[in-house]
Amino acid sequence: MGRLRGTYTGQVRQRIVNARNYPGIARRRGMEGQPVVAFTLNKQGQLTQLRLDRTSGYKLLDQAALDAVQKGAPYPEIPPQLKMRFFQFKLPVSFILK
């Protein structure tokens, strides 16, 4: 079950990474950070709750992290083998200039 749980978490995380948008103004101002988002998906993969768990110190990046979770939808269904009605996540969303 741990492996299946890890695979599912990886799929959800990848959707967020793909949906993430580093705000242009934040880039120009050299803002970096790693806000942590907390959210819940129901067994169909629908987003039912979303909040900021830890700030990056920049409202722009915090909002971009929340937006990435919303834009990542639709998420895959929770695998039936996990026998979970809801899946709670607490994930960091990185905004690092290279």
N, CA, C and O atoms as a GROMACS GRO file, in nm:
protein
  392
    1MET      N    1   0.081  -0.121   0.000
    1MET     CA    2   0.000   0.000   0.000
    1MET      C    3   0.085   0.126   0.000
    1MET      O    4   0.048   0.226  -0.061
    2GLY      N    5   0.200   0.122   0.069
    2GLY     CA    6   0.287   0.239   0.075
    2GLY      C    7   0.337   0.281  -0.062
    2GLY      O    8   0.349   0.400  -0.092
    3ARG      N    9   0.366   0.182  -0.144
    3ARG     CA   10   0.416   0.210  -0.279
    3ARG      C   11   0.307   0.274  -0.364
    3ARG      O   12   0.333   0.369  -0.438
    4LEU      N   13   0.186   0.221  -0.355
    4LEU     CA   14   0.073   0.274  -0.430
    4LEU      C   15   0.042   0.417  -0.384
    4LEU      O   16   0.014   0.505  -0.466
    5ARG      N   17   0.048   0.438  -0.255
    5ARG     CA   18   0.025   0.571  -0.198
    5ARG      C   19   0.130   0.670  -0.251
    5ARG      O   20   0.098   0.784  -0.287
    6GLY      N   21   0.255   0.626  -0.255
    6GLY     CA   22   0.363   0.709  -0.306
    6GLY      C   23   0.347   0.742  -0.454
    6GLY      O   24   0.375   0.854  -0.497
    7THR      N   25   0.302   0.644  -0.531
    7THR     CA   26   0.279   0.665  -0.674
    7THR      C   27   0.170   0.768  -0.696
    7THR      O   28   0.182   0.856  -0.780
    8TYR      N   29   0.062   0.754  -0.619
    8TYR     CA   30  -0.050   0.848  -0.632
    8TYR      C   31  -0.006   0.989  -0.593
    8TYR      O   32  -0.037   1.086  -0.662
    9THR      N   33   0.066   1.001  -0.483
    9THR     CA   34   0.116   1.131  -0.439
    9THR      C   35   0.204   1.193  -0.547
    9THR      O   36   0.197   1.313  -0.573
   10GLY      N   37   0.287   1.112  -0.610
   10GLY     CA   38   0.374   1.159  -0.717
   10GLY      C   39   0.295   1.212  -0.837
   10GLY      O   40   0.333   1.312  -0.897
   11GLN      N   41   0.186   1.144  -0.871
   11GLN     CA   42   0.101   1.190  -0.982
   11GLN      C   43   0.039   1.325  -0.951
   11GLN      O   44   0.035   1.414  -1.036
   12VAL      N   45  -0.010   1.340  -0.829
   12VAL     CA   46  -0.072   1.466  -0.788
   12VAL      C   47   0.033   1.577  -0.787
   12VAL      O   48   0.010   1.687  -0.838
   13ARG      N   49   0.147   1.549  -0.728
   13ARG     CA   50   0.256   1.648  -0.721
   13ARG      C   51   0.297   1.693  -0.862
   13ARG      O   52   0.320   1.812  -0.885
   14GLN      N   53   0.307   1.600  -0.956
   14GLN     CA   54   0.348   1.634  -1.092
   14GLN      C   55   0.248   1.727  -1.160
   14GLN      O   56   0.287   1.817  -1.235
   15ARG      N   57   0.120   1.706  -1.136
   15ARG     CA   58   0.018   1.795  -1.194
   15ARG      C   59   0.034   1.937  -1.141
   15ARG      O   60   0.016   2.034  -1.215
   16ILE      N   61   0.068   1.948  -1.014
   16ILE     CA   62   0.088   2.081  -0.954
   16ILE      C   63   0.212   2.147  -1.014
   16ILE      O   64   0.210   2.266  -1.047
   17VAL      N   65   0.319   2.071  -1.026
   17VAL     CA   66   0.442   2.124  -1.086
   17VAL      C   67   0.415   2.172  -1.229
   17VAL      O   68   0.461   2.279  -1.268
   18ASN      N   69   0.341   2.094  -1.306
   18ASN     CA   70   0.310   2.130  -1.444
   18ASN      C   71   0.221   2.254  -1.452
   18ASN      O   72   0.229   2.330  -1.548
   19ALA      N   73   0.136   2.275  -1.351
   19ALA     CA   74   0.043   2.388  -1.351
   19ALA      C   75   0.104   2.514  -1.288
   19ALA      O   76   0.047   2.622  -1.299
   20ARG      N   77   0.217   2.498  -1.222
   20ARG     CA   78   0.279   2.610  -1.151
   20ARG      C   79   0.324   2.718  -1.248
   20ARG      O   80   0.380   2.689  -1.354
   21ASN      N   81   0.297   2.843  -1.212
   21ASN     CA   82   0.338   2.958  -1.291
   21ASN      C   83   0.413   3.054  -1.200
   21ASN      O   84   0.358   3.105  -1.102
   22TYR      N   85   0.538   3.077  -1.232
   22TYR     CA   86   0.621   3.170  -1.153
   22TYR      C   87   0.584   3.311  -1.198
   22TYR      O   88   0.615   3.348  -1.311
   23PRO      N   89   0.518   3.390  -1.114
   23PRO     CA   90   0.474   3.523  -1.157
   23PRO      C   91   0.592   3.608  -1.206
   23PRO      O   92   0.696   3.615  -1.142
   24GLY      N   93   0.572   3.672  -1.322
   24GLY     CA   94   0.678   3.753  -1.382
   24GLY      C   95   0.730   3.862  -1.290
   24GLY      O   96   0.851   3.884  -1.283
   25ILE      N   97   0.641   3.928  -1.220
   25ILE     CA   98   0.683   4.036  -1.129
   25ILE      C   99   0.768   3.980  -1.015
   25ILE      O  100   0.861   4.045  -0.968
   26ALA      N  101   0.735   3.859  -0.971
   26ALA     CA  102   0.813   3.795  -0.864
   26ALA      C  103   0.953   3.761  -0.916
   26ALA      O  104   1.052   3.776  -0.843
   27ARG      N  105   0.962   3.715  -1.039
   27ARG     CA  106   1.092   3.686  -1.100
   27ARG      C  107   1.177   3.813  -1.109
   27ARG      O  108   1.293   3.815  -1.069
   28ARG      N  109   1.115   3.919  -1.161
   28ARG     CA  110   1.189   4.045  -1.179
   28ARG      C  111   1.238   4.102  -1.046
   28ARG      O  112   1.343   4.166  -1.040
   29ARG      N  113   1.163   4.078  -0.942
   29ARG     CA  114   1.201   4.130  -0.810
   29ARG      C  115   1.289   4.033  -0.732
   29ARG      O  116   1.328   4.062  -0.618
   30GLY      N  117   1.322   3.919  -0.793
   30GLY     CA  118   1.411   3.822  -0.729
   30GLY      C  119   1.348   3.746  -0.613
   30GLY      O  120   1.419   3.698  -0.524
   31MET      N  121   1.215   3.735  -0.613
   31MET     CA  122   1.146   3.665  -0.505
   31MET      C  123   1.161   3.514  -0.523
   31MET      O  124   1.136   3.460  -0.630
   32GLU      N  125   1.202   3.448  -0.416
   32GLU     CA  126   1.210   3.302  -0.413
   32GLU      C  127   1.142   3.254  -0.286
   32GLU      O  128   1.136   3.326  -0.186
   33GLY      N  129   1.093   3.132  -0.289
   33GLY     CA  130   1.032   3.077  -0.170
   33GLY      C  131   0.971   2.942  -0.195
   33GLY      O  132   0.968   2.892  -0.307
   34GLN      N  133   0.923   2.883  -0.086
   34GLN     CA  134   0.863   2.750  -0.093
   34GLN      C  135   0.740   2.746  -0.002
   34GLN      O  136   0.745   2.692   0.108
   35PRO      N  137   0.629   2.805  -0.049
   35PRO     CA  138   0.508   2.795   0.030
   35PRO      C  139   0.462   2.649   0.038
   35PRO      O  140   0.489   2.570  -0.052
   36VAL      N  141   0.393   2.616   0.145
   36VAL     CA  142   0.338   2.482   0.162
   36VAL      C  143   0.186   2.492   0.155
   36VAL      O  144   0.125   2.571   0.226
   37VAL      N  145   0.128   2.410   0.068
   37VAL     CA  146  -0.017   2.407   0.053
   37VAL      C  147  -0.072   2.281   0.117
   37VAL      O  148  -0.010   2.175   0.112
   38ALA      N  149  -0.189   2.294   0.177
   38ALA     CA  150  -0.259   2.179   0.235
   38ALA      C  151  -0.392   2.169   0.160
   38ALA      O  152  -0.464   2.268   0.146
   39PHE      N  153  -0.424   2.049   0.114
   39PHE     CA  154  -0.548   2.033   0.040
   39PHE      C  155  -0.598   1.890   0.051
   39PHE      O  156  -0.524   1.798   0.088
   40THR      N  157  -0.725   1.873   0.018
   40THR     CA  158  -0.790   1.743   0.027
   40THR      C  159  -0.856   1.712  -0.106
   40THR      O  160  -0.920   1.797  -0.167
   41LEU      N  161  -0.839   1.588  -0.151
   41LEU     CA  162  -0.908   1.538  -0.269
   41LEU      C  163  -1.006   1.430  -0.225
   41LEU      O  164  -0.976   1.351  -0.135
   42ASN      N  165  -1.124   1.427  -0.289
   42ASN     CA  166  -1.216   1.317  -0.260
   42ASN      C  167  -1.178   1.198  -0.348
   42ASN      O  168  -1.086   1.207  -0.429
   43LYS      N  169  -1.249   1.087  -0.333
   43LYS     CA  170  -1.207   0.965  -0.403
   43LYS      C  171  -1.215   0.978  -0.555
   43LYS      O  172  -1.150   0.902  -0.627
   44GLN      N  173  -1.295   1.074  -0.605
   44GLN     CA  174  -1.302   1.098  -0.749
   44GLN      C  175  -1.187   1.188  -0.796
   44GLN      O  176  -1.173   1.213  -0.916
   45GLY      N  177  -1.106   1.238  -0.703
   45GLY     CA  178  -0.995   1.325  -0.739
   45GLY      C  179  -1.032   1.472  -0.743
   45GLY      O  180  -0.955   1.555  -0.792
   46GLN      N  181  -1.150   1.505  -0.693
   46GLN     CA  182  -1.194   1.645  -0.691
   46GLN      C  183  -1.138   1.717  -0.569
   46GLN      O  184  -1.133   1.661  -0.459
   47LEU      N  185  -1.097   1.840  -0.590
   47LEU     CA  186  -1.044   1.924  -0.484
   47LEU      C  187  -1.158   1.968  -0.394
   47LEU      O  188  -1.252   2.033  -0.440
   48THR      N  189  -1.151   1.934  -0.264
   48THR     CA  190  -1.259   1.970  -0.172
   48THR      C  191  -1.218   2.075  -0.070
   48THR      O  192  -1.302   2.147  -0.017
   49GLN      N  193  -1.089   2.085  -0.042
   49GLN     CA  194  -1.038   2.185   0.052
   49GLN      C  195  -0.900   2.229   0.005
   49GLN      O  196  -0.824   2.151  -0.051
   50LEU      N  197  -0.870   2.357   0.030
   50LEU     CA  198  -0.740   2.411  -0.007
   50LEU      C  199  -0.708   2.528   0.083
   50LEU      O  200  -0.790   2.617   0.104
   51ARG      N  201  -0.586   2.527   0.137
   51ARG     CA  202  -0.542   2.640   0.220
   51ARG      C  203  -0.390   2.648   0.215
   51ARG      O  204  -0.322   2.553   0.178
   52LEU      N  205  -0.340   2.764   0.254
   52LEU     CA  206  -0.196   2.784   0.266
   52LEU      C  207  -0.156   2.737   0.405
   52LEU      O  208  -0.208   2.786   0.505
   53ASP      N  209  -0.064   2.643   0.412
   53ASP     CA  210  -0.019   2.590   0.541
   53ASP      C  211   0.100   2.668   0.595
   53ASP      O  212   0.112   2.690   0.716
   54ARG      N  213   0.188   2.710   0.504
   54ARG     CA  214   0.305   2.789   0.546
   54ARG      C  215   0.340   2.887   0.434
   54ARG      O  216   0.350   2.850   0.318
   55THR      N  217   0.357   3.010   0.472
   55THR     CA  218   0.387   3.114   0.374
   55THR      C  219   0.532   3.109   0.327
   55THR      O  220   0.621   3.060   0.396
   56SER      N  221   0.551   3.160   0.208
   56SER     CA  222   0.686   3.176   0.153
   56SER      C  223   0.746   3.307   0.200
   56SER      O  224   0.867   3.330   0.188
   57GLY      N  225   0.661   3.392   0.254
   57GLY     CA  226   0.703   3.527   0.290
   57GLY      C  227   0.664   3.628   0.184
   57GLY      O  228   0.681   3.749   0.202
   58TYR      N  229   0.610   3.579   0.073
   58TYR     CA  230   0.566   3.665  -0.037
   58TYR      C  231   0.424   3.627  -0.077
   58TYR      O  232   0.398   3.513  -0.115
   59LYS      N  233   0.332   3.722  -0.067
   59LYS     CA  234   0.193   3.694  -0.104
   59LYS      C  235   0.179   3.647  -0.248
   59LYS      O  236   0.098   3.559  -0.278
   60LEU      N  237   0.259   3.705  -0.336
   60LEU     CA  238   0.255   3.666  -0.478
   60LEU      C  239   0.285   3.517  -0.497
   60LEU      O  240   0.215   3.449  -0.572
   61LEU      N  241   0.388   3.468  -0.430
   61LEU     CA  242   0.426   3.327  -0.443
   61LEU      C  243   0.325   3.237  -0.373
   61LEU      O  244   0.295   3.128  -0.421
   62ASP      N  245   0.274   3.282  -0.259
   62ASP     CA  246   0.173   3.204  -0.187
   62ASP      C  247   0.050   3.184  -0.276
   62ASP      O  248  -0.003   3.073  -0.285
   63GLN      N  249   0.005   3.292  -0.340
   63GLN     CA  250  -0.113   3.283  -0.426
   63GLN      C  251  -0.084   3.196  -0.549
   63GLN      O  252  -0.170   3.121  -0.592
   64ALA      N  253   0.035   3.207  -0.603
   64ALA     CA  254   0.072   3.125  -0.719
   64ALA      C  255   0.070   2.976  -0.683
   64ALA      O  256   0.033   2.893  -0.766
   65ALA      N  257   0.110   2.943  -0.561
   65ALA     CA  258   0.107   2.803  -0.516
   65ALA      C  259  -0.037   2.753  -0.505
   65ALA      O  260  -0.068   2.643  -0.549
   66LEU      N  261  -0.125   2.835  -0.447
   66LEU     CA  262  -0.266   2.798  -0.437
   66LEU      C  263  -0.327   2.783  -0.576
   66LEU      O  264  -0.404   2.691  -0.602
   67ASP      N  265  -0.293   2.875  -0.666
   67ASP     CA  266  -0.343   2.869  -0.804
   67ASP      C  267  -0.297   2.742  -0.874
   67ASP      O  268  -0.374   2.682  -0.950
   68ALA      N  269  -0.174   2.700  -0.849
   68ALA     CA  270  -0.121   2.579  -0.913
   68ALA      C  271  -0.201   2.456  -0.873
   68ALA      O  272  -0.227   2.368  -0.955
   69VAL      N  273  -0.241   2.449  -0.745
   69VAL     CA  274  -0.322   2.335  -0.700
   69VAL      C  275  -0.457   2.337  -0.771
   69VAL      O  276  -0.505   2.233  -0.815
   70GLN      N  277  -0.518   2.454  -0.782
   70GLN     CA  278  -0.648   2.464  -0.850
   70GLN      C  279  -0.636   2.431  -0.998
   70GLN      O  280  -0.722   2.363  -1.054
   71LYS      N  281  -0.531   2.480  -1.062
   71LYS     CA  282  -0.512   2.457  -1.206
   71LYS      C  283  -0.470   2.315  -1.237
   71LYS      O  284  -0.484   2.270  -1.351
   72GLY      N  285  -0.418   2.243  -1.139
   72GLY     CA  286  -0.376   2.105  -1.159
   72GLY      C  287  -0.492   2.009  -1.177
   72GLY      O  288  -0.473   1.897  -1.224
   73ALA      N  289  -0.610   2.053  -1.141
   73ALA     CA  290  -0.729   1.969  -1.154
   73ALA      C  291  -0.764   1.953  -1.302
   73ALA      O  292  -0.733   2.042  -1.382
   74PRO      N  293  -0.827   1.844  -1.341
   74PRO     CA  294  -0.874   1.737  -1.254
   74PRO      C  295  -0.760   1.642  -1.216
   74PRO      O  296  -0.669   1.615  -1.295
   75TYR      N  297  -0.766   1.594  -1.095
   75TYR     CA  298  -0.667   1.499  -1.044
   75TYR      C  299  -0.717   1.357  -1.066
   75TYR      O  300  -0.837   1.335  -1.080
   76PRO      N  301  -0.626   1.260  -1.069
   76PRO     CA  302  -0.670   1.121  -1.086
   76PRO      C  303  -0.749   1.074  -0.964
   76PRO      O  304  -0.732   1.125  -0.853
   77GLU      N  305  -0.835   0.978  -0.987
   77GLU     CA  306  -0.911   0.919  -0.876
   77GLU      C  307  -0.815   0.852  -0.779
   77GLU      O  308  -0.709   0.804  -0.818
   78ILE      N  309  -0.854   0.850  -0.652
   78ILE     CA  310  -0.776   0.778  -0.552
   78ILE      C  311  -0.786   0.629  -0.586
   78ILE      O  312  -0.896   0.579  -0.605
   79PRO      N  313  -0.674   0.558  -0.594
   79PRO     CA  314  -0.681   0.415  -0.627
   79PRO      C  315  -0.772   0.341  -0.529
   79PRO      O  316  -0.758   0.356  -0.407
   80PRO      N  317  -0.866   0.261  -0.581
   80PRO     CA  318  -0.961   0.190  -0.493
   80PRO      C  319  -0.893   0.100  -0.391
   80PRO      O  320  -0.947   0.076  -0.283
   81GLN      N  321  -0.773   0.049  -0.424
   81GLN     CA  322  -0.700  -0.039  -0.333
   81GLN      C  323  -0.664   0.033  -0.203
   81GLN      O  324  -0.643  -0.032  -0.100
   82LEU      N  325  -0.656   0.166  -0.206
   82LEU     CA  326  -0.623   0.241  -0.085
   82LEU      C  327  -0.742   0.254   0.010
   82LEU      O  328  -0.725   0.286   0.127
   83LYS      N  329  -0.863   0.228  -0.042
   83LYS     CA  330  -0.985   0.230   0.041
   83LYS      C  331  -0.996   0.360   0.121
   83LYS      O  332  -1.020   0.358   0.242
   84MET      N  333  -0.977   0.472   0.052
   84MET     CA  334  -0.984   0.603   0.116
   84MET      C  335  -1.092   0.686   0.049
   84MET      O  336  -1.102   0.690  -0.074
   85ARG      N  337  -1.174   0.753   0.130
   85ARG     CA  338  -1.275   0.843   0.075
   85ARG      C  339  -1.215   0.980   0.046
   85ARG      O  340  -1.261   1.050  -0.044
   86PHE      N  341  -1.112   1.016   0.122
   86PHE     CA  342  -1.044   1.144   0.105
   86PHE      C  343  -0.894   1.122   0.119
   86PHE      O  344  -0.850   1.031   0.189
   87PHE      N  345  -0.817   1.204   0.052
   87PHE     CA  346  -0.672   1.198   0.061
   87PHE      C  347  -0.624   1.340   0.093
   87PHE      O  348  -0.650   1.433   0.018
   88GLN      N  349  -0.554   1.354   0.206
   88GLN     CA  350  -0.506   1.485   0.248
   88GLN      C  351  -0.359   1.499   0.213
   88GLN      O  352  -0.279   1.408   0.232
   89PHE      N  353  -0.326   1.615   0.160
   89PHE     CA  354  -0.189   1.646   0.119
   89PHE      C  355  -0.138   1.769   0.191
   89PHE      O  356  -0.215   1.858   0.227
   90LYS      N  357  -0.009   1.773   0.211
   90LYS     CA  358   0.062   1.891   0.258
   90LYS      C  359   0.192   1.891   0.178
   90LYS      O  360   0.285   1.817   0.207
   91LEU      N  361   0.197   1.977   0.075
   91LEU     CA  362   0.308   1.974  -0.018
   91LEU      C  363   0.372   2.112  -0.035
   91LEU      O  364   0.302   2.213  -0.039
   92PRO      N  365   0.505   2.116  -0.045
   92PRO     CA  366   0.573   2.242  -0.077
   92PRO      C  367   0.566   2.268  -0.228
   92PRO      O  368   0.568   2.174  -0.308
   93VAL      N  369   0.557   2.394  -0.264
   93VAL     CA  370   0.561   2.435  -0.405
   93VAL      C  371   0.679   2.531  -0.417
   93VAL      O  372   0.678   2.640  -0.361
   94SER      N  373   0.781   2.489  -0.491
   94SER     CA  374   0.906   2.566  -0.497
   94SER      C  375   0.905   2.671  -0.608
   94SER      O  376   0.862   2.646  -0.720
   95PHE      N  377   0.952   2.788  -0.571
   95PHE     CA  378   0.974   2.898  -0.666
   95PHE      C  379   1.119   2.942  -0.646
   95PHE      O  380   1.150   3.022  -0.558
   96ILE      N  381   1.207   2.888  -0.730
   96ILE     CA  382   1.350   2.914  -0.718
   96ILE      C  383   1.401   2.967  -0.852
   96ILE      O  384   1.378   2.907  -0.956
   97LEU      N  385   1.469   3.080  -0.848
   97LEU     CA  386   1.529   3.136  -0.969
   97LEU      C  387   1.658   3.062  -0.999
   97LEU      O  388   1.734   3.028  -0.908
   98LYS      N  389   1.683   3.037  -1.126
   98LYS     CA  390   1.804   2.964  -1.164
   98LYS      C  391   1.897   3.053  -1.241
   98LYS      O  392   2.005   3.010  -1.282
   0.00000   0.00000   0.00000
